[in-house]
Amino acid sequence: MLDSVTHLTLDRPHVSPDLILRLQKYKKLEAVPAPVREAAQAMAALAETLVEPEGRLLHVLVRRVEAEGAIIVADGVRFQSRALVRLLRGATEICLILLTLGPKLENQAQVLMGEEQFLEALLLDTAGWAAMDALTKTLRGRLSSEARARGMHLTHRMAPGYADWGLEEQRALFSAFGEDSLPVQLTEACVMLPRKSISGIYGLIPATTTA
Amino acid sequence: MNREEILEGLKQAVLAYDVEGGKGLTRQALDSGLSPLEAIDEGLSKGIRIIGDKFQTMEIFLPELMMAAKVFLEAMKILEPAILALGESRPKRGVAVIGTVKGDVHSIGKDLYGTLLKVSGFEVHNLGVNVHPGKFIEKAVETGADIVGLSALMTTTMPGMREVVEFFQAKGIRDKHTILVGGGPVTEPFCKKIQADGYGETAQDGVELASEFVQRRRAARP
């Protein structure tokens, strides 16, 4: 349904220790020292118990694309980015998303840091991004299936802060939800709280356009 | 174990990320009458220097750097009271005040930087996150900080770094402190643009920069 905010029901994601290690720049996983591997496994397991995924989804129509690289969506929300306009070329609808893992994981990482458990703090923090990656992939899979069923194609995700899309446009993105009780709060400096949160836009392009 | 074996053991404990082994050897060093400062300089620090080099050549990564830091700092908990009891003090490499600038609440990277500075011999004052420029000045003046390390993880909070530099300029104390910047979106050109003194791409780069600046300042003193 268009123009209505959906409260997403999301399962706790599986957190891959291998992804944690890759995010820490290890290319050859077999060469990772045993204590690091063991800590990555422990922090992946801990992360799975700490994350409390919550999200919002909003489907809106694309009203107009302007020559100077702006895109106007339903109810007058305007995003200014040439890269976004390129991504959404041919899109008739967009999905706005907000996802968060909640504050528990990052709070625990801070506790570990305070206890001088540096390795564990670092890897738990990284596990949060691995969890977010898994969550985003699951959501994308779901949205992609729904799009296909409607004869549409889902684009990649883009968010304020990517390419030429200014981070301050988070405000426009958040305002599009028109809701005060979002699970993610935006500070004056456009920092999302909890910190393990993402926002973004997917375009929906009729398959006939992409064929 | 003789003196050489203990010192080599301390270095190897750091290289093997062996916290318990490092603590055991540190106690053994003190029991055998070794000077705690020698245990640091000729044992633990040698290991840390090798670890730092391996990190720079990407032989090891941040998790291993942090494990080595843990070995060092746990050993220091045993050595510091012994140093004090002898009426000595570990020569400080410098004093650093660090924090995440106003509006930004990211802390892990900045905290890891603080840990590496400590390991490298800096006295570190970590002001936390969302730090007002005035707080940086207050602490820098109070502690006589050589280094003021600013962290920002968002393009929207990076202007907070410029604000800190401008605060130091306005107070007329800009030349008394070296201001270093770092964090995900921060770049060398941005550092130059805001007239900060240096930019560290990684926490380890930031430590080396801090050490270089302190040395340069000391060498320039009459």
XYZ file of C-alpha atoms in Angstrom:
433
model
C 0.000 0.000 0.000
C 1.347 3.448 -0.838
C 1.937 6.279 1.610
C 1.432 4.221 4.730
C 4.179 3.433 7.204
C 4.681 -0.275 7.853
C 6.154 -1.361 11.182
C 8.550 -4.073 10.069
C 8.612 -7.369 11.906
C 12.183 -8.586 11.776
C 13.789 -11.722 13.145
C 17.083 -11.462 14.959
C 19.713 -11.905 12.249
C 22.413 -14.557 12.191
C 25.755 -12.874 12.756
C 28.617 -14.407 10.806
C 31.988 -14.519 12.591
C 33.613 -14.670 9.152
C 31.970 -11.416 8.159
C 33.207 -9.794 11.374
C 36.733 -10.848 10.443
C 36.370 -9.646 6.863
C 35.114 -6.287 8.128
C 38.316 -6.176 10.183
C 40.223 -6.507 6.875
C 41.266 -10.153 7.161
C 41.393 -11.592 3.649
C 42.775 -15.039 4.470
C 40.480 -16.325 7.194
C 42.580 -19.454 7.718
C 45.457 -17.214 8.795
C 43.482 -15.404 11.510
C 45.065 -16.020 14.934
C 43.034 -18.401 17.098
C 42.272 -15.854 19.875
C 40.864 -13.410 17.310
C 38.770 -16.119 15.644
C 37.468 -17.341 19.012
C 36.628 -13.801 20.116
C 34.840 -13.174 16.802
C 32.747 -16.312 17.361
C 31.931 -15.318 20.937
C 31.025 -11.749 19.960
C 28.895 -12.965 17.037
C 26.944 -15.167 19.450
C 26.651 -12.336 21.980
C 25.504 -9.919 19.287
C 22.686 -12.268 18.313
C 21.330 -12.043 21.859
C 21.693 -8.264 22.090
C 20.175 -7.036 18.856
C 16.546 -5.996 18.891
C 15.782 -5.237 15.256
C 13.083 -2.758 14.532
C 12.215 -0.968 11.338
C 9.871 1.195 9.349
C 9.025 1.015 5.676
C 7.246 3.593 3.583
C 6.162 3.112 -0.028
C 5.662 6.361 -1.888
C 5.160 7.438 -5.475
C 7.757 9.366 -7.392
C 5.993 12.562 -8.410
C 8.617 14.353 -10.401
C 12.286 14.300 -11.304
C 13.807 17.740 -11.859
C 16.525 18.556 -14.336
C 18.882 19.931 -11.686
C 19.079 16.561 -9.974
C 16.234 16.626 -7.508
C 13.509 14.107 -7.016
C 10.113 14.923 -5.580
C 8.126 12.143 -4.001
C 4.577 12.053 -2.735
C 3.551 14.668 -0.168
C 6.207 17.046 -1.431
C 9.317 15.518 0.088
C 12.279 16.553 -2.033
C 15.673 14.856 -2.257
C 18.564 16.623 -3.960
C 21.147 14.292 -5.460
C 22.205 13.575 -9.025
C 23.396 10.121 -8.009
C 19.994 9.358 -6.510
C 18.253 10.613 -9.632
C 20.460 8.290 -11.705
C 19.672 5.342 -9.424
C 15.950 6.016 -9.598
C 15.786 6.569 -13.365
C 12.561 4.919 -14.512
C 11.319 4.321 -10.954
C 7.648 4.995 -10.348
C 7.747 4.248 -6.641
C 10.313 4.232 -3.875
C 10.635 2.431 -0.559
C 12.042 4.467 2.307
C 13.463 2.402 5.128
C 14.718 2.881 8.654
C 16.345 -0.053 10.425
C 17.922 -0.268 13.849
C 19.441 -2.931 16.050
C 18.456 -1.039 19.199
C 20.881 0.314 21.795
C 21.862 -2.831 23.711
C 24.726 -3.976 21.517
C 26.480 -0.627 21.346
C 25.991 -0.099 25.081
C 27.602 -3.461 25.789
C 30.512 -2.642 23.471
C 31.042 0.522 25.505
C 30.961 -1.458 28.753
C 33.589 -3.836 27.368
C 35.747 -0.900 26.329
C 35.435 0.528 29.850
C 36.582 -2.841 31.215
C 39.592 -2.706 28.892
C 38.346 -5.717 26.931
C 39.564 -3.973 23.787
C 39.424 -6.917 21.412
C 35.939 -7.904 22.500
C 34.668 -4.307 22.372
C 36.033 -3.870 18.865
C 34.638 -7.169 17.615
C 31.232 -6.700 19.243
C 30.950 -3.289 17.637
C 31.893 -4.858 14.304
C 29.403 -7.667 14.943
C 26.746 -4.959 15.045
C 27.579 -3.966 11.474
C 27.636 -7.633 10.453
C 24.161 -8.004 11.999
C 22.982 -4.916 10.143
C 24.352 -6.334 6.912
C 22.396 -9.567 7.448
C 19.252 -7.646 8.356
C 19.510 -5.420 5.286
C 20.013 -8.427 3.019
C 16.925 -10.123 4.460
C 14.839 -7.004 3.998
C 16.127 -6.496 0.486
C 15.246 -10.100 -0.364
C 11.734 -9.553 0.941
C 11.237 -6.274 -0.926
C 12.715 -7.739 -4.074
C 10.277 -10.691 -4.029
C 7.354 -8.343 -3.477
C 8.552 -6.149 -6.336
C 8.898 -9.113 -8.687
C 5.382 -10.270 -7.819
C 4.169 -6.851 -8.933
C 6.195 -6.951 -12.133
C 8.797 -4.528 -10.822
C 12.510 -4.446 -10.238
C 14.114 -3.241 -6.986
C 17.184 -1.001 -7.253
C 20.141 -0.948 -4.909
C 19.798 0.996 -1.687
C 21.087 4.517 -1.387
C 21.109 6.747 1.668
C 21.997 10.324 2.577
C 25.752 10.552 2.889
C 26.403 8.399 -0.201
C 27.983 10.019 -3.276
C 26.632 13.568 -3.696
C 23.608 13.035 -1.483
C 24.164 15.239 1.554
C 23.865 13.686 4.985
C 21.692 16.592 6.094
C 18.955 15.189 3.823
C 18.369 12.584 6.506
C 15.977 15.192 7.873
C 13.830 15.044 4.732
C 13.947 11.275 4.745
C 12.892 11.062 8.394
C 10.172 13.659 7.913
C 8.639 11.565 5.144
C 7.616 9.008 7.766
C 5.526 11.697 9.440
C 5.753 9.920 12.759
C 7.118 11.055 16.100
C 7.675 7.637 17.602
C 10.240 6.280 15.143
C 12.656 3.680 16.569
C 15.571 5.824 15.339
C 16.104 9.395 16.455
C 17.971 11.954 14.409
C 20.158 14.458 16.226
C 20.747 18.029 15.126
C 23.970 16.862 13.437
C 22.044 14.105 11.622
C 23.540 11.324 13.735
C 21.149 8.398 14.028
C 20.528 7.064 17.511
C 20.885 4.208 18.298
C 24.115 4.338 16.341
C 23.623 0.901 14.820
C 20.895 2.138 12.510
C 20.588 2.709 8.798
C 18.232 4.589 6.539
C 17.817 4.469 2.816
C 15.825 4.409 -0.351
C 15.138 1.652 -2.854
C 13.571 2.438 -6.213
C 10.872 0.309 -7.802
C 11.108 0.268 -11.571
C 8.456 -1.374 -13.759
C 10.070 -4.439 -15.360
C 9.077 -3.240 -18.831
C 11.350 -0.222 -18.282
C 14.346 -2.337 -17.301
C 13.844 -5.067 -19.980
C 65.653 -17.127 33.979
C 68.319 -14.499 33.596
C 67.754 -10.836 32.797
C 68.036 -11.277 29.014
C 65.643 -14.209 29.021
C 63.047 -12.304 31.019
C 63.273 -9.256 28.755
C 63.052 -11.431 25.644
C 60.117 -13.257 27.250
C 58.293 -9.967 27.821
C 58.816 -8.989 24.202
C 57.605 -12.413 23.061
C 54.537 -12.241 25.334
C 53.485 -9.061 23.508
C 54.146 -10.674 20.127
C 52.158 -13.761 21.139
C 49.293 -11.687 22.655
C 49.823 -13.667 25.861
C 48.290 -11.614 28.677
C 48.815 -14.172 31.443
C 52.336 -15.007 30.274
C 53.137 -11.294 30.176
C 51.821 -10.784 33.706
C 53.765 -13.793 35.008
C 57.011 -12.609 33.447
C 56.445 -9.083 34.705
C 56.167 -10.388 38.277
C 59.229 -12.527 37.680
C 61.110 -9.470 36.408
C 60.341 -7.550 39.587
C 61.094 -10.530 41.830
C 64.466 -10.934 40.204
C 65.332 -7.291 40.879
C 64.977 -6.033 37.319
C 64.185 -2.356 37.071
C 60.544 -1.858 36.076
C 61.579 0.817 33.587
C 63.994 -1.621 31.992
C 61.232 -4.228 31.772
C 59.195 -1.675 29.840
C 61.893 -0.249 27.594
C 63.900 -3.383 26.893
C 61.044 -5.894 26.955
C 57.441 -4.841 26.469
C 58.088 -1.756 24.328
C 60.306 -3.697 21.935
C 57.398 -6.060 21.346
C 55.008 -3.153 20.837
C 57.329 -1.551 18.271
C 57.413 -4.774 16.243
C 53.614 -5.022 16.467
C 53.300 -1.412 15.257
C 55.531 -2.160 12.259
C 53.540 -5.302 11.420
C 50.325 -3.287 11.528
C 51.729 -0.658 9.186
C 52.725 -3.333 6.672
C 49.296 -5.011 7.053
C 50.842 -8.196 8.371
C 48.442 -7.892 11.275
C 45.212 -5.956 11.773
C 43.468 -3.921 14.439
C 42.292 -6.890 16.579
C 45.883 -8.078 17.008
C 47.043 -4.538 17.729
C 44.462 -4.354 20.510
C 45.482 -7.747 21.922
C 49.090 -6.613 22.089
C 47.957 -3.380 23.774
C 46.118 -5.471 26.356
C 49.278 -7.466 27.191
C 51.205 -4.222 27.600
C 48.622 -2.458 29.746
C 48.071 -5.476 32.021
C 51.820 -5.691 32.591
C 51.859 -1.940 33.289
C 49.310 -2.426 36.077
C 51.943 -4.526 37.841
C 54.866 -2.284 36.947
C 53.385 1.125 37.750
C 53.137 0.595 41.547
C 56.715 -0.725 41.489
C 57.883 2.373 39.613
C 56.152 4.616 42.151
C 57.561 2.620 45.075
C 61.041 3.275 43.735
C 60.275 6.981 43.552
C 60.750 6.888 39.804
C 58.429 7.722 36.967
C 58.092 6.419 33.452
C 59.200 9.174 31.106
C 56.067 10.493 29.430
C 56.137 10.740 25.689
C 53.625 13.554 25.962
C 50.183 14.545 27.142
C 47.161 14.031 24.907
C 43.608 15.252 25.253
C 41.234 13.369 22.976
C 37.522 13.470 22.283
C 34.760 13.206 19.712
C 33.650 16.659 18.618
C 30.364 18.374 19.396
C 27.311 16.702 17.865
C 29.024 13.367 17.305
C 28.540 10.406 19.607
C 30.834 7.770 18.091
C 33.393 6.511 20.543
C 34.954 3.134 19.746
C 37.581 4.406 17.286
C 38.517 7.308 19.517
C 38.796 4.993 22.542
C 41.049 2.603 20.630
C 43.211 5.581 19.666
C 43.438 6.549 23.335
C 44.512 3.012 24.229
C 47.287 3.027 21.625
C 48.465 6.447 22.800
C 48.702 5.110 26.361
C 50.697 2.095 25.203
C 53.001 4.442 23.362
C 53.734 6.325 26.597
C 51.302 9.239 26.422
C 49.301 10.461 29.371
C 45.794 10.415 27.927
C 42.750 12.443 28.945
C 39.712 11.077 27.133
C 36.896 13.635 27.191
C 34.352 11.252 25.690
C 31.847 12.115 22.973
C 29.887 15.228 21.965
C 32.601 17.452 23.426
C 32.149 21.221 23.269
C 35.219 23.105 21.917
C 35.552 24.912 25.243
C 36.080 21.588 27.027
C 39.012 20.755 24.762
C 40.589 24.107 25.598
C 39.924 23.781 29.305
C 41.532 20.333 29.508
C 44.405 21.158 27.174
C 45.345 24.183 29.283
C 44.853 22.345 32.583
C 47.061 19.411 31.570
C 49.526 21.293 29.367
C 48.558 18.937 26.555
C 50.994 18.507 23.700
C 48.351 16.857 21.550
C 44.650 17.539 21.112
C 43.103 14.658 19.172
C 39.735 15.272 17.543
C 37.492 12.539 16.208
C 34.424 12.828 13.965
C 32.602 10.062 12.133
C 30.073 12.103 10.193
C 30.373 14.725 7.467
C 27.834 16.769 9.407
C 29.976 16.829 12.542
C 33.339 17.459 10.869
C 32.770 21.247 11.003
C 33.012 20.771 14.783
C 36.729 20.144 14.237
C 37.158 23.505 12.529
C 35.303 25.072 15.443
C 37.796 23.607 17.918
C 40.748 24.925 15.882
C 39.090 28.361 15.758
C 38.476 28.306 19.519
C 42.172 27.655 20.122
C 43.048 30.472 17.693
C 40.622 32.879 19.364
C 42.116 32.122 22.776
C 45.575 32.866 21.419
C 46.898 29.426 22.350
C 46.844 27.747 18.956
C 50.635 27.463 18.781
C 50.851 25.798 22.193
C 49.027 22.605 21.204
C 49.218 20.254 18.221
C 45.746 19.491 16.905
C 45.326 16.143 15.156
C 42.165 14.988 13.396
C 40.861 11.583 12.403
C 37.758 9.507 11.775
C 35.945 7.873 8.846
C 35.120 10.828 6.573
C 38.103 13.021 7.573
C 40.781 13.540 4.934
C 44.172 15.189 4.590
C 42.776 18.072 2.469
C 40.106 18.682 5.130
C 42.809 18.747 7.794
C 44.717 21.379 5.812
C 41.574 23.374 5.096
C 40.700 23.752 8.772
C 44.351 24.384 9.680
C 44.713 21.391 11.952
C 48.271 20.109 12.284
C 47.893 16.521 11.163
C 45.555 13.800 9.994
C 45.819 10.124 10.895
C 44.117 7.667 8.586
C 44.329 4.924 11.206
C 44.655 5.027 14.983
C 48.231 3.815 14.667
C 49.012 6.594 12.160
C 47.618 9.017 14.712
C 49.943 7.688 17.408
C 52.979 8.009 15.174
C 51.978 11.515 14.170
C 51.509 12.483 17.804
C 54.979 11.152 18.652
C 56.558 12.975 15.711
C 54.925 16.286 16.606
C 55.978 16.009 20.237
C 59.570 15.277 19.199
C 59.541 18.196 16.761
C 58.173 20.561 19.408
C 60.783 19.477 21.927
C 63.587 19.802 19.400
C 62.396 23.308 18.528
C 62.484 24.460 22.151
C 65.402 26.754 22.962
